[in-house]
Amino acid sequence: MTIADLSTRAADRAIQLLPVLAGRWSPRSFDSTAVIDEDKLTAALEAARWSPSAANSQPWRFIVARRGTTAFDTVVANLVGFNAAWAGSASVLIVALAETVDTDGKERRWATYDLGQAVAHLSVQAHHDGLHVHQMGGFDAQGLRAAFDIDERFVPVSVTALGTLGDPDALPEPLRERELAPRTRVPLNDIVVVDA
């Protein structure tokens, strides 16, 4: 399978979707020589900024680390498991933070949900602009908190790799095999628990 084949992997779906949604997927193979297009990165972050949130609280913050910076190396050093083997090839690593307590000490119960929407908007905009995104939960949250002096009001929820699709043959096994495997999803009938 070529990089061109991978970049157009449409989802097997029950009904027509927007092409940007049908074609979005989460690769692990990133081009380790590609430099991020700053306008495309800004557009992805702007899409996140304009996502909806409870009471318009906008409880998201981002640490944006470009490959070649100390911040990027710090994020890579705090990745765990398979993520440490591939994510360093991405052009940018973005740490997504949820503000779970506001400045008055009041809980923001929906902050993590709102952050998820913001990152989803980011990923759709990035894919629309020809970039690829892979979100990760395998990282040392306390290590990132200490390294970036993250206030206790904020919780590191995910790390997002963003960049240009690379050659899957550069991945170690079993990651290469997973990269080339067909895309799958649980059937729609299994996720809709009540359809009255």
PDB file of C-alpha atoms in Angstrom:
ATOM      1  CA  MET A   1       0.000   0.000   0.000  1.00  0.00           C
ATOM      2  CA  THR A   2       1.412   3.398  -0.991  1.00  0.00           C
ATOM      3  CA  ILE A   3       1.258   6.664   0.924  1.00  0.00           C
ATOM      4  CA  ALA A   4      -1.271   7.886  -1.673  1.00  0.00           C
ATOM      5  CA  ASP A   5      -3.441   4.825  -0.982  1.00  0.00           C
ATOM      6  CA  LEU A   6      -3.267   5.482   2.745  1.00  0.00           C
ATOM      7  CA  SER A   7      -4.170   9.151   2.397  1.00  0.00           C
ATOM      8  CA  THR A   8      -7.511   8.280   0.771  1.00  0.00           C
ATOM      9  CA  ARG A   9      -8.730   5.471   3.047  1.00  0.00           C
ATOM     10  CA  ALA A  10     -12.485   6.041   3.148  1.00  0.00           C
ATOM     11  CA  ALA A  11     -14.524   4.539   5.953  1.00  0.00           C
ATOM     12  CA  ASP A  12     -16.995   1.725   5.269  1.00  0.00           C
ATOM     13  CA  ARG A  13     -20.151   3.501   6.385  1.00  0.00           C
ATOM     14  CA  ALA A  14     -23.901   2.927   6.627  1.00  0.00           C
ATOM     15  CA  ILE A  15     -24.749   6.230   4.884  1.00  0.00           C
ATOM     16  CA  GLN A  16     -22.995   9.048   3.036  1.00  0.00           C
ATOM     17  CA  LEU A  17     -20.829  11.279   5.246  1.00  0.00           C
ATOM     18  CA  LEU A  18     -18.961  14.480   4.585  1.00  0.00           C
ATOM     19  CA  PRO A  19     -15.800  13.446   2.709  1.00  0.00           C
ATOM     20  CA  VAL A  20     -13.555  14.987   5.385  1.00  0.00           C
ATOM     21  CA  LEU A  21     -15.191  12.730   7.998  1.00  0.00           C
ATOM     22  CA  ALA A  22     -15.280   9.595   5.846  1.00  0.00           C
ATOM     23  CA  GLY A  23     -11.595   9.968   4.975  1.00  0.00           C
ATOM     24  CA  ARG A  24     -10.301  10.886   8.429  1.00  0.00           C
ATOM     25  CA  TRP A  25      -8.197   8.261  10.143  1.00  0.00           C
ATOM     26  CA  SER A  26      -5.395   8.146  12.716  1.00  0.00           C
ATOM     27  CA  PRO A  27      -2.067   7.115  11.220  1.00  0.00           C
ATOM     28  CA  ARG A  28       1.120   6.375  13.094  1.00  0.00           C
ATOM     29  CA  SER A  29       3.341   6.868  10.052  1.00  0.00           C
ATOM     30  CA  PHE A  30       4.351  10.513   9.825  1.00  0.00           C
ATOM     31  CA  ASP A  31       6.938  12.096   7.521  1.00  0.00           C
ATOM     32  CA  SER A  32       9.824  12.858   9.868  1.00  0.00           C
ATOM     33  CA  THR A  33      11.260  15.449   7.443  1.00  0.00           C
ATOM     34  CA  ALA A  34       8.074  17.459   6.842  1.00  0.00           C
ATOM     35  CA  VAL A  35       7.924  20.904   8.410  1.00  0.00           C
ATOM     36  CA  ILE A  36       4.496  21.986   9.581  1.00  0.00           C
ATOM     37  CA  ASP A  37       2.667  24.540   7.465  1.00  0.00           C
ATOM     38  CA  GLU A  38       2.063  27.249  10.069  1.00  0.00           C
ATOM     39  CA  ASP A  39      -1.146  28.455   8.413  1.00  0.00           C
ATOM     40  CA  LYS A  40      -2.588  24.933   8.533  1.00  0.00           C
ATOM     41  CA  LEU A  41      -1.550  24.540  12.165  1.00  0.00           C
ATOM     42  CA  THR A  42      -3.138  27.881  13.013  1.00  0.00           C
ATOM     43  CA  ALA A  43      -6.324  26.866  11.180  1.00  0.00           C
ATOM     44  CA  ALA A  44      -6.523  23.626  13.190  1.00  0.00           C
ATOM     45  CA  LEU A  45      -6.056  25.505  16.461  1.00  0.00           C
ATOM     46  CA  GLU A  46      -8.597  28.117  15.361  1.00  0.00           C
ATOM     47  CA  ALA A  47     -11.116  25.341  14.663  1.00  0.00           C
ATOM     48  CA  ALA A  48     -10.544  24.088  18.209  1.00  0.00           C
ATOM     49  CA  ARG A  49     -11.006  27.612  19.551  1.00  0.00           C
ATOM     50  CA  TRP A  50     -14.405  27.915  17.883  1.00  0.00           C
ATOM     51  CA  SER A  51     -15.815  24.583  19.042  1.00  0.00           C
ATOM     52  CA  PRO A  52     -18.857  24.604  21.342  1.00  0.00           C
ATOM     53  CA  SER A  53     -18.576  24.366  25.115  1.00  0.00           C
ATOM     54  CA  ALA A  54     -20.870  24.359  28.144  1.00  0.00           C
ATOM     55  CA  ALA A  55     -21.889  27.945  28.959  1.00  0.00           C
ATOM     56  CA  ASN A  56     -19.233  29.024  26.428  1.00  0.00           C
ATOM     57  CA  SER A  57     -16.621  28.327  29.123  1.00  0.00           C
ATOM     58  CA  GLN A  58     -13.967  27.242  26.577  1.00  0.00           C
ATOM     59  CA  PRO A  59     -12.146  25.082  29.148  1.00  0.00           C
ATOM     60  CA  TRP A  60      -9.346  23.966  26.831  1.00  0.00           C
ATOM     61  CA  ARG A  61      -5.703  24.906  26.653  1.00  0.00           C
ATOM     62  CA  PHE A  62      -2.993  23.514  24.403  1.00  0.00           C
ATOM     63  CA  ILE A  63       0.750  23.036  24.592  1.00  0.00           C
ATOM     64  CA  VAL A  64       1.908  23.175  20.972  1.00  0.00           C
ATOM     65  CA  ALA A  65       5.348  21.628  20.487  1.00  0.00           C
ATOM     66  CA  ARG A  66       7.041  21.636  17.066  1.00  0.00           C
ATOM     67  CA  ARG A  67       9.587  18.957  16.169  1.00  0.00           C
ATOM     68  CA  GLY A  68      13.106  20.253  16.826  1.00  0.00           C
ATOM     69  CA  THR A  69      12.187  22.160  19.990  1.00  0.00           C
ATOM     70  CA  THR A  70      12.861  21.354  23.631  1.00  0.00           C
ATOM     71  CA  ALA A  71       9.105  21.314  24.235  1.00  0.00           C
ATOM     72  CA  PHE A  72       8.666  18.612  21.569  1.00  0.00           C
ATOM     73  CA  ASP A  73      11.462  16.516  23.070  1.00  0.00           C
ATOM     74  CA  THR A  74       9.828  16.889  26.485  1.00  0.00           C
ATOM     75  CA  VAL A  75       6.487  15.628  25.195  1.00  0.00           C
ATOM     76  CA  VAL A  76       8.173  12.677  23.433  1.00  0.00           C
ATOM     77  CA  ALA A  77      10.027  11.812  26.646  1.00  0.00           C
ATOM     78  CA  ASN A  78       6.676  11.551  28.432  1.00  0.00           C
ATOM     79  CA  LEU A  79       5.014   9.228  25.915  1.00  0.00           C
ATOM     80  CA  VAL A  80       4.604   5.609  26.953  1.00  0.00           C
ATOM     81  CA  GLY A  81       4.190   2.263  25.226  1.00  0.00           C
ATOM     82  CA  PHE A  82       4.024   2.084  21.447  1.00  0.00           C
ATOM     83  CA  ASN A  83       3.488   5.848  21.239  1.00  0.00           C
ATOM     84  CA  ALA A  84       7.133   6.472  22.054  1.00  0.00           C
ATOM     85  CA  ALA A  85       8.139   4.407  18.993  1.00  0.00           C
ATOM     86  CA  TRP A  86       6.361   6.487  16.350  1.00  0.00           C
ATOM     87  CA  ALA A  87       5.078   9.863  17.582  1.00  0.00           C
ATOM     88  CA  GLY A  88       8.461  11.580  17.389  1.00  0.00           C
ATOM     89  CA  SER A  89       8.115  11.575  13.592  1.00  0.00           C
ATOM     90  CA  ALA A  90       5.114  13.927  13.687  1.00  0.00           C
ATOM     91  CA  SER A  91       5.708  17.585  12.870  1.00  0.00           C
ATOM     92  CA  VAL A  92       3.860  18.753  15.980  1.00  0.00           C
ATOM     93  CA  LEU A  93       2.755  17.250  19.281  1.00  0.00           C
ATOM     94  CA  ILE A  94      -0.121  18.984  21.033  1.00  0.00           C
ATOM     95  CA  VAL A  95      -0.887  18.375  24.702  1.00  0.00           C
ATOM     96  CA  ALA A  96      -4.612  18.948  25.331  1.00  0.00           C
ATOM     97  CA  LEU A  97      -5.490  20.294  28.765  1.00  0.00           C
ATOM     98  CA  ALA A  98      -8.956  20.503  30.344  1.00  0.00           C
ATOM     99  CA  GLU A  99      -9.658  23.249  32.845  1.00  0.00           C
ATOM    100  CA  THR A 100     -11.653  21.124  35.287  1.00  0.00           C
ATOM    101  CA  VAL A 101     -11.822  23.848  37.967  1.00  0.00           C
ATOM    102  CA  ASP A 102     -12.314  27.534  37.183  1.00  0.00           C
ATOM    103  CA  THR A 103     -10.398  30.427  38.742  1.00  0.00           C
ATOM    104  CA  ASP A 104     -12.991  30.632  41.553  1.00  0.00           C
ATOM    105  CA  GLY A 105     -12.482  26.964  42.457  1.00  0.00           C
ATOM    106  CA  LYS A 106     -15.801  25.865  40.917  1.00  0.00           C
ATOM    107  CA  GLU A 107     -15.843  22.464  39.204  1.00  0.00           C
ATOM    108  CA  ARG A 108     -16.235  22.469  35.428  1.00  0.00           C
ATOM    109  CA  ARG A 109     -18.027  19.158  35.123  1.00  0.00           C
ATOM    110  CA  TRP A 110     -18.137  19.116  31.316  1.00  0.00           C
ATOM    111  CA  ALA A 111     -14.592  20.343  30.700  1.00  0.00           C
ATOM    112  CA  THR A 112     -13.246  17.018  29.453  1.00  0.00           C
ATOM    113  CA  TYR A 113     -16.197  16.595  27.087  1.00  0.00           C
ATOM    114  CA  ASP A 114     -15.709  20.140  25.793  1.00  0.00           C
ATOM    115  CA  LEU A 115     -11.998  19.546  25.298  1.00  0.00           C
ATOM    116  CA  GLY A 116     -12.840  16.417  23.298  1.00  0.00           C
ATOM    117  CA  GLN A 117     -15.039  18.505  21.015  1.00  0.00           C
ATOM    118  CA  ALA A 118     -12.257  21.050  20.568  1.00  0.00           C
ATOM    119  CA  VAL A 119      -9.746  18.351  19.594  1.00  0.00           C
ATOM    120  CA  ALA A 120     -12.309  16.775  17.259  1.00  0.00           C
ATOM    121  CA  HIS A 121     -12.739  20.133  15.519  1.00  0.00           C
ATOM    122  CA  LEU A 122      -8.949  20.452  15.329  1.00  0.00           C
ATOM    123  CA  SER A 123      -8.633  17.001  13.758  1.00  0.00           C
ATOM    124  CA  VAL A 124     -11.350  17.590  11.151  1.00  0.00           C
ATOM    125  CA  GLN A 125      -9.845  20.945  10.110  1.00  0.00           C
ATOM    126  CA  ALA A 126      -6.365  19.433   9.939  1.00  0.00           C
ATOM    127  CA  HIS A 127      -7.612  16.566   7.776  1.00  0.00           C
ATOM    128  CA  HIS A 128      -9.483  19.006   5.545  1.00  0.00           C
ATOM    129  CA  ASP A 129      -6.172  20.828   5.031  1.00  0.00           C
ATOM    130  CA  GLY A 130      -4.286  17.654   4.098  1.00  0.00           C
ATOM    131  CA  LEU A 131      -2.702  16.945   7.483  1.00  0.00           C
ATOM    132  CA  HIS A 132      -3.205  13.875   9.638  1.00  0.00           C
ATOM    133  CA  VAL A 133      -3.852  13.576  13.352  1.00  0.00           C
ATOM    134  CA  HIS A 134      -3.447  10.755  15.854  1.00  0.00           C
ATOM    135  CA  GLN A 135      -4.701  11.248  19.400  1.00  0.00           C
ATOM    136  CA  MET A 136      -3.018   9.398  22.250  1.00  0.00           C
ATOM    137  CA  GLY A 137      -3.808   8.561  25.841  1.00  0.00           C
ATOM    138  CA  GLY A 138      -0.524   6.771  26.508  1.00  0.00           C
ATOM    139  CA  PHE A 139       1.565   9.416  28.248  1.00  0.00           C
ATOM    140  CA  ASP A 140       2.811  10.375  31.696  1.00  0.00           C
ATOM    141  CA  ALA A 141       0.426  13.143  32.772  1.00  0.00           C
ATOM    142  CA  GLN A 142       2.376  13.926  35.940  1.00  0.00           C
ATOM    143  CA  GLY A 143       5.616  14.110  33.974  1.00  0.00           C
ATOM    144  CA  LEU A 144       4.050  16.647  31.593  1.00  0.00           C
ATOM    145  CA  ARG A 145       2.551  18.560  34.526  1.00  0.00           C
ATOM    146  CA  ALA A 146       5.971  18.900  36.144  1.00  0.00           C
ATOM    147  CA  ALA A 147       7.869  19.633  32.913  1.00  0.00           C
ATOM    148  CA  PHE A 148       5.508  22.402  31.787  1.00  0.00           C
ATOM    149  CA  ASP A 149       4.514  23.653  35.268  1.00  0.00           C
ATOM    150  CA  ILE A 150       0.830  23.010  34.539  1.00  0.00           C
ATOM    151  CA  ASP A 151      -1.506  24.567  37.093  1.00  0.00           C
ATOM    152  CA  GLU A 152      -3.583  22.104  39.154  1.00  0.00           C
ATOM    153  CA  ARG A 153      -6.788  23.504  37.621  1.00  0.00           C
ATOM    154  CA  PHE A 154      -5.783  21.883  34.330  1.00  0.00           C
ATOM    155  CA  VAL A 155      -5.675  18.161  33.587  1.00  0.00           C
ATOM    156  CA  PRO A 156      -3.567  16.762  30.715  1.00  0.00           C
ATOM    157  CA  VAL A 157      -6.100  14.594  28.847  1.00  0.00           C
ATOM    158  CA  SER A 158      -4.441  13.650  25.570  1.00  0.00           C
ATOM    159  CA  VAL A 159      -1.496  14.203  23.268  1.00  0.00           C
ATOM    160  CA  THR A 160      -2.174  14.733  19.577  1.00  0.00           C
ATOM    161  CA  ALA A 161       0.392  14.001  16.870  1.00  0.00           C
ATOM    162  CA  LEU A 162      -0.115  16.195  13.817  1.00  0.00           C
ATOM    163  CA  GLY A 163       1.729  16.182  10.520  1.00  0.00           C
ATOM    164  CA  THR A 164       2.116  14.815   7.026  1.00  0.00           C
ATOM    165  CA  LEU A 165       1.531  11.160   6.267  1.00  0.00           C
ATOM    166  CA  GLY A 166       4.741   9.113   6.062  1.00  0.00           C
ATOM    167  CA  ASP A 167       5.830   5.699   4.820  1.00  0.00           C
ATOM    168  CA  PRO A 168       4.258   2.894   6.889  1.00  0.00           C
ATOM    169  CA  ASP A 169       7.269   0.686   6.111  1.00  0.00           C
ATOM    170  CA  ALA A 170       9.277   2.921   8.463  1.00  0.00           C
ATOM    171  CA  LEU A 171       7.186   1.680  11.409  1.00  0.00           C
ATOM    172  CA  PRO A 172       8.331  -1.268  13.518  1.00  0.00           C
ATOM    173  CA  GLU A 173       6.116  -4.349  13.709  1.00  0.00           C
ATOM    174  CA  PRO A 174       3.377  -4.753  14.892  1.00  0.00           C
ATOM    175  CA  LEU A 175       2.682  -1.051  14.247  1.00  0.00           C
ATOM    176  CA  ARG A 176       3.260  -1.411  10.505  1.00  0.00           C
ATOM    177  CA  GLU A 177       0.748  -4.246  10.335  1.00  0.00           C
ATOM    178  CA  ARG A 178      -1.827  -2.203  12.275  1.00  0.00           C
ATOM    179  CA  GLU A 179      -1.221   0.786   9.986  1.00  0.00           C
ATOM    180  CA  LEU A 180      -2.034  -1.245   6.886  1.00  0.00           C
ATOM    181  CA  ALA A 181      -4.978  -3.169   8.343  1.00  0.00           C
ATOM    182  CA  PRO A 182      -8.492  -2.363   7.112  1.00  0.00           C
ATOM    183  CA  ARG A 183     -10.347   0.333   9.042  1.00  0.00           C
ATOM    184  CA  THR A 184     -13.073  -1.096  11.271  1.00  0.00           C
ATOM    185  CA  ARG A 185     -15.797   0.213  13.532  1.00  0.00           C
ATOM    186  CA  VAL A 186     -18.422  -1.338  15.780  1.00  0.00           C
ATOM    187  CA  PRO A 187     -21.692  -1.575  13.787  1.00  0.00           C
ATOM    188  CA  LEU A 188     -24.102   1.345  14.192  1.00  0.00           C
ATOM    189  CA  ASN A 189     -26.781  -0.996  15.598  1.00  0.00           C
ATOM    190  CA  ASP A 190     -24.392  -1.931  18.432  1.00  0.00           C
ATOM    191  CA  ILE A 191     -23.727   1.642  19.546  1.00  0.00           C
ATOM    192  CA  VAL A 192     -27.264   2.996  19.423  1.00  0.00           C
ATOM    193  CA  VAL A 193     -28.682   1.474  22.617  1.00  0.00           C
ATOM    194  CA  VAL A 194     -32.170   2.985  22.277  1.00  0.00           C
ATOM    195  CA  ASP A 195     -33.633   3.962  18.903  1.00  0.00           C
ATOM    196  CA  ALA A 196     -37.313   4.688  19.631  1.00  0.00           C
TER     197      ALA A 196
END
